[in-house]
Amino acid sequence: MSEITPKQQFVSLISNAKKILLLSHENPDADAIGSLLGLLIVLRRLKKEAIAICPDDLPSNLQFLPFASMLKKDLENQDLVINIDCGNVALDKLGYKMEDHTLKIVVKTLQGSLKKENLSVFLTAEDYDVVIVLDAPDLERISYFYQEHPELFYRSVVVNIDHHPTNTYFGKVNLVDLTATSTSEILIGLIEALEKEEKLIDKAVAHCLLAGIIGDTGSFQNSNTTPKSLTCAAQLLAAGADQQQIVQNLFKTKSLSTLRLWGRVLQQIQEDRQLRFVLGRANKTDFQESNAKEEEISGVIDELLRSLPDYDLVILLSEKEKGVAGSLRAINPTVDCLEIAKTFGGGGHRGAAGFLVKEGSIEEVAQQVVAKVREYQAKRLGLNLVPNSTPPVISSEKPTS
Amino acid sequence: MSEITPKQQFVSLISNAKKILLLSHENPDADAIGSLLGLLIVLRRLKKEAIAICPDDLPSNLQFLPFASMLKKDLENQDLVINIDCGNVALDKLGYKMEDHTLKIVVKTLQGSLKKENLSVFLTAEDYDVVIVLDAPDLERISYFYQEHPELFYRSVVVNIDHHPTNTYFGKVNLVDLTATSTSEILIGLIEALEKEEKLIDKAVAHCLLAGIIGDTGSFQNSNTTPKSLTCAAQLLAAGADQQQIVQNLFKTKSLSTLRLWGRVLQQIQEDRQLRFVLGRANKTDFQESNAKEEEISGVIDELLRSLPDYDLVILLSEKEKGVAGSLRAINPTVDCLEIAKTFGGGGHRGAAGFLVKEGSIEEVAQQVVAKVREYQAKRLGLNLVPNSTPPVISSEKPTS
């Protein structure tokens, strides 16, 4: 007799479950929210008591998704439990009354006294038959929700649906497909397996899942794009997903302050042609004059600066509240940004890395970073830098044509 | 007996043809070049004497396509034909000799003289069995090639493969599919119809055709994206197309001068919040200081300025050699850019229009355009503008938060 597959386990679990809890990770992206909402709509359609929790605020660019308002940040209707460690104290009786919206509980003792330290108070969630964790490589990514409700993960069957290579297989049932572009893509097959007569992937579900696929593939521009992700997208588009609304919200929405800030960065780009790198920067004045928040700087490096084919890498420095933040991106894939970022206490990957220098002005950090990158590039390209020369200066002049 | 379909006609024509000429339109885009090269590779594989002509320079961002160097700008090995209208002149004999690489032809007369005006000289192309025109709505789009070789289009069977709604069905065989995103998409089915044992859509062909689809759908972000285009893309990706190289070349390649120019435009964006429009501008100094060519301005409106959700339309003015060029884009789809552009002698569509004002400084044109847009928007939004007020000034100040 052949063994039951995880997919069959999933179908059987859902069929038998009455109460289902859906969870995704902190800092949610389009795939986290898309998969959460897509599956929530399906389970509600199957008459399950399902709720979906995202342990973070819903980003404004994802609020367009259908039924986004059904997402909760935490469980509702939790029970309050008060445990009193009585030790040797002999109890007499317990009484309570309501007084002006105040519940007053009195514990009378026969002998000895209870102390405040003997009391422990916590909230307890109702039980769920199944807890489905979406798009999270491990339970820590569910953030405070996991810390506050650990009991839920012991008392329920945990289903882990994910596509990240770092997934720790923390579930009782693990539907982890590392070849999938996104958790939303994995859900298509799982939802179809739940179908009986009625099609479950309707317009709303298709819209949510397509948002997940488009988000995680960068609108089919990232290197993870597969033939399967494109056929899945075709299926969802045919089922009624509004691809224009998704693209508009995920990629084509910028504020005037963002564009003004990016303008200031672009206009001041400095380059080192010989050592093949460029440096962009945004100081406090740039943020203030463009009326932009700190996080508005982030897109300019991937959307624009990284598109310079004649350079090997790009650095972006920005003066933030906590210090000078640096981002590094490899344009030439043989450059190792992580090696450079580590020098400044940072982390990341070869292709994209970052760091935060808490001390020093942006000018000082720029000099240090430029010196380090020059050294790195000179070695890589086999060029000689004059030792002990004056501090490196790179050009922001109009290039001579 | 059922009638033969255009596709069957196409297959039969190609099977019987020995010499095939492929053509596409001037100002070629990824679909023009992708379809041209894709079909060229297939026909060569089928041992046809096929040549492909693009009546324009190959844009630098398309030179990455396989076999791009096989494209010609005009026919080679053309015959020179000299017609002499002799009228009443009686001819004696014709002689010729070669002298130092000069062919000297002498026409002796018995009575009367020939005049220079009686001479007409032209080049004549060798005959082709089939001329296939790709991605061109009409023959005028083939530009000088059609004007210089009209005889080719009478002597050969013309096949018209296109997806533009304005197609004039100029071919003997018309394979026009208005539901296709691109000519490259149409070619997939046609090439498959040519297959016998061997698969014809190999890695190189798939790469060319995918470039066409990605180009014409804006990497599946345009509203013309269909489920079919996504499944076609999946098929081509599975056949070995290098989607990363395509995306990199079509969308992620910018020069430093372009980014610096865009920076200058973005930093100076002006807005009219009440009337919900923004104005960007680039004057001669901006082009000079950023060392950018005139055409480098074009992407900033579609890639960035159009992404402002809080405005209804965006205007970009740039000071060029021939005058002040204006581009208009609707952010709110109910805005009619064409109506505004027409006031300045321009053209286009509702969503995207442009004009060129040959007289006047960019400041003067800006004032006129802003006045016109204010009037248009005030009417649309039902707001009152104070008549005969001072010339409209719009704000480029840091917005008050």
mmCIF file of C-alpha atoms in Angstrom, chain A residues 219-223 225-227 230-231 233-234 237-238 243-244 247 251-256 259-260 262-264 266-267 269-271 278 288-289 291 303-305 307-309 311 395-399 401, chain B residues 219-223 225-227 230-231 233-234 237-238 243-244 247 251-256 259-260 262-264 266-267 269-271 278 288-289 291 303-305 307-309 311 395-399 401:
data_model
loop_
_atom_site.group_PDB
_atom_site.id
_atom_site.type_symbol
_atom_site.label_atom_id
_atom_site.label_comp_id
_atom_site.label_asym_id
_atom_site.label_seq_id
_atom_site.Cartn_x
_atom_site.Cartn_y
_atom_site.Cartn_z
ATOM 1 C CA SER A 219 6.548 40.818 -12.182
ATOM 2 C CA PHE A 220 8.333 37.924 -13.913
ATOM 3 C CA GLN A 221 11.582 39.865 -14.068
ATOM 4 C CA ASN A 222 13.502 38.052 -11.319
ATOM 5 C CA SER A 223 15.756 35.135 -12.109
ATOM 6 C CA THR A 225 10.767 33.062 -12.821
ATOM 7 C CA THR A 226 9.904 29.568 -14.073
ATOM 8 C CA PRO A 227 7.704 28.243 -16.883
ATOM 9 C CA LEU A 230 3.969 31.755 -15.985
ATOM 10 C CA THR A 231 1.393 29.026 -16.656
ATOM 11 C CA ALA A 233 -0.266 33.212 -13.809
ATOM 12 C CA ALA A 234 -2.049 32.471 -17.093
ATOM 13 C CA LEU A 237 -5.550 35.691 -15.187
ATOM 14 C CA ALA A 238 -8.071 33.514 -17.022
ATOM 15 C CA GLN A 243 -3.248 41.974 -13.200
ATOM 16 C CA GLN A 244 -3.312 45.713 -13.912
ATOM 17 C CA VAL A 247 1.051 45.798 -11.047
ATOM 18 C CA PHE A 251 5.233 48.549 -8.710
ATOM 19 C CA LYS A 252 3.722 51.699 -10.124
ATOM 20 C CA THR A 253 2.835 53.707 -7.069
ATOM 21 C CA LYS A 254 5.238 56.353 -5.862
ATOM 22 C CA SER A 255 4.775 59.550 -3.943
ATOM 23 C CA LEU A 256 6.010 62.929 -5.072
ATOM 24 C CA LEU A 259 10.500 61.007 -6.705
ATOM 25 C CA ARG A 260 11.997 64.265 -5.424
ATOM 26 C CA TRP A 262 15.396 60.023 -5.873
ATOM 27 C CA GLY A 263 16.001 63.050 -8.068
ATOM 28 C CA ARG A 264 18.414 64.467 -5.509
ATOM 29 C CA LEU A 266 20.468 60.665 -9.069
ATOM 30 C CA GLN A 267 21.695 64.158 -9.710
ATOM 31 C CA ILE A 269 25.758 60.243 -8.447
ATOM 32 C CA GLN A 270 29.525 59.959 -8.260
ATOM 33 C CA GLU A 271 31.511 57.502 -10.300
ATOM 34 C CA VAL A 278 29.182 54.413 -8.576
ATOM 35 C CA GLN A 288 14.057 67.180 4.547
ATOM 36 C CA GLU A 289 13.926 69.158 1.312
ATOM 37 C CA ASN A 291 9.811 65.839 2.576
ATOM 38 C CA GLU A 303 14.986 50.278 -9.700
ATOM 39 C CA LEU A 304 17.557 52.671 -11.131
ATOM 40 C CA LEU A 305 21.141 52.674 -9.881
ATOM 41 C CA SER A 307 20.746 49.421 -14.195
ATOM 42 C CA LEU A 308 24.160 50.854 -15.115
ATOM 43 C CA PRO A 309 25.795 48.212 -17.325
ATOM 44 C CA TYR A 311 29.911 49.515 -13.768
ATOM 45 C CA SER A 395 34.189 62.341 -9.727
ATOM 46 C CA SER A 396 30.714 63.792 -9.835
ATOM 47 C CA GLU A 397 31.679 66.047 -12.701
ATOM 48 C CA LYS A 398 29.959 66.048 -16.003
ATOM 49 C CA PRO A 399 31.790 63.305 -17.886
ATOM 50 C CA SER A 401 32.432 63.029 -23.972
ATOM 51 C CA SER B 219 7.292 42.448 -19.181
ATOM 52 C CA PHE B 220 3.675 41.384 -18.581
ATOM 53 C CA GLN B 221 2.850 44.691 -16.929
ATOM 54 C CA ASN B 222 0.819 46.275 -19.743
ATOM 55 C CA SER B 223 -2.935 45.940 -19.877
ATOM 56 C CA THR B 225 -1.204 40.942 -21.172
ATOM 57 C CA THR B 226 -3.368 37.865 -21.780
ATOM 58 C CA PRO B 227 -3.392 34.338 -20.337
ATOM 59 C CA LEU B 230 1.806 33.994 -20.361
ATOM 60 C CA THR B 231 1.453 30.369 -21.487
ATOM 61 C CA ALA B 233 6.128 32.727 -22.481
ATOM 62 C CA ALA B 234 6.145 29.612 -20.292
ATOM 63 C CA LEU B 237 11.164 29.716 -21.271
ATOM 64 C CA ALA B 238 10.944 25.925 -21.120
ATOM 65 C CA GLN B 243 14.502 35.670 -19.785
ATOM 66 C CA GLN B 244 17.066 37.356 -17.534
ATOM 67 C CA VAL B 247 14.765 41.771 -19.124
ATOM 68 C CA PHE B 251 14.375 47.278 -19.131
ATOM 69 C CA LYS B 252 17.366 47.328 -16.832
ATOM 70 C CA THR B 253 19.974 49.130 -18.860
ATOM 71 C CA LYS B 254 20.458 52.833 -18.342
ATOM 72 C CA SER B 255 23.416 55.108 -18.772
ATOM 73 C CA LEU B 256 24.770 57.396 -16.091
ATOM 74 C CA LEU B 259 20.045 58.819 -14.594
ATOM 75 C CA ARG B 260 21.610 62.249 -14.049
ATOM 76 C CA TRP B 262 16.204 62.095 -14.794
ATOM 77 C CA GLY B 263 17.526 63.282 -11.447
ATOM 78 C CA ARG B 264 17.397 66.886 -12.642
ATOM 79 C CA LEU B 266 12.611 64.696 -10.714
ATOM 80 C CA GLN B 267 14.145 67.249 -8.422
ATOM 81 C CA ILE B 269 8.855 68.490 -10.412
ATOM 82 C CA GLN B 270 6.150 71.091 -9.957
ATOM 83 C CA GLU B 271 2.657 70.259 -8.811
ATOM 84 C CA VAL B 278 2.369 67.614 -12.104
ATOM 85 C CA GLN B 288 24.225 69.599 -21.215
ATOM 86 C CA GLU B 289 25.091 69.226 -17.536
ATOM 87 C CA ASN B 291 25.753 64.984 -20.877
ATOM 88 C CA GLU B 303 8.797 54.732 -15.657
ATOM 89 C CA LEU B 304 8.496 57.283 -12.878
ATOM 90 C CA LEU B 305 6.315 60.368 -13.276
ATOM 91 C CA SER B 307 3.433 56.426 -10.924
ATOM 92 C CA LEU B 308 1.952 59.258 -8.839
ATOM 93 C CA PRO B 309 -1.459 58.010 -7.703
ATOM 94 C CA TYR B 311 -2.608 63.180 -9.476
ATOM 95 C CA SER B 395 4.392 75.107 -6.732
ATOM 96 C CA SER B 396 7.746 73.406 -6.688
ATOM 97 C CA GLU B 397 8.130 74.133 -3.004
ATOM 98 C CA LYS B 398 8.651 71.497 -0.423
ATOM 99 C CA PRO B 399 5.090 70.461 0.419
ATOM 100 C CA SER B 401 3.264 68.150 5.769
#
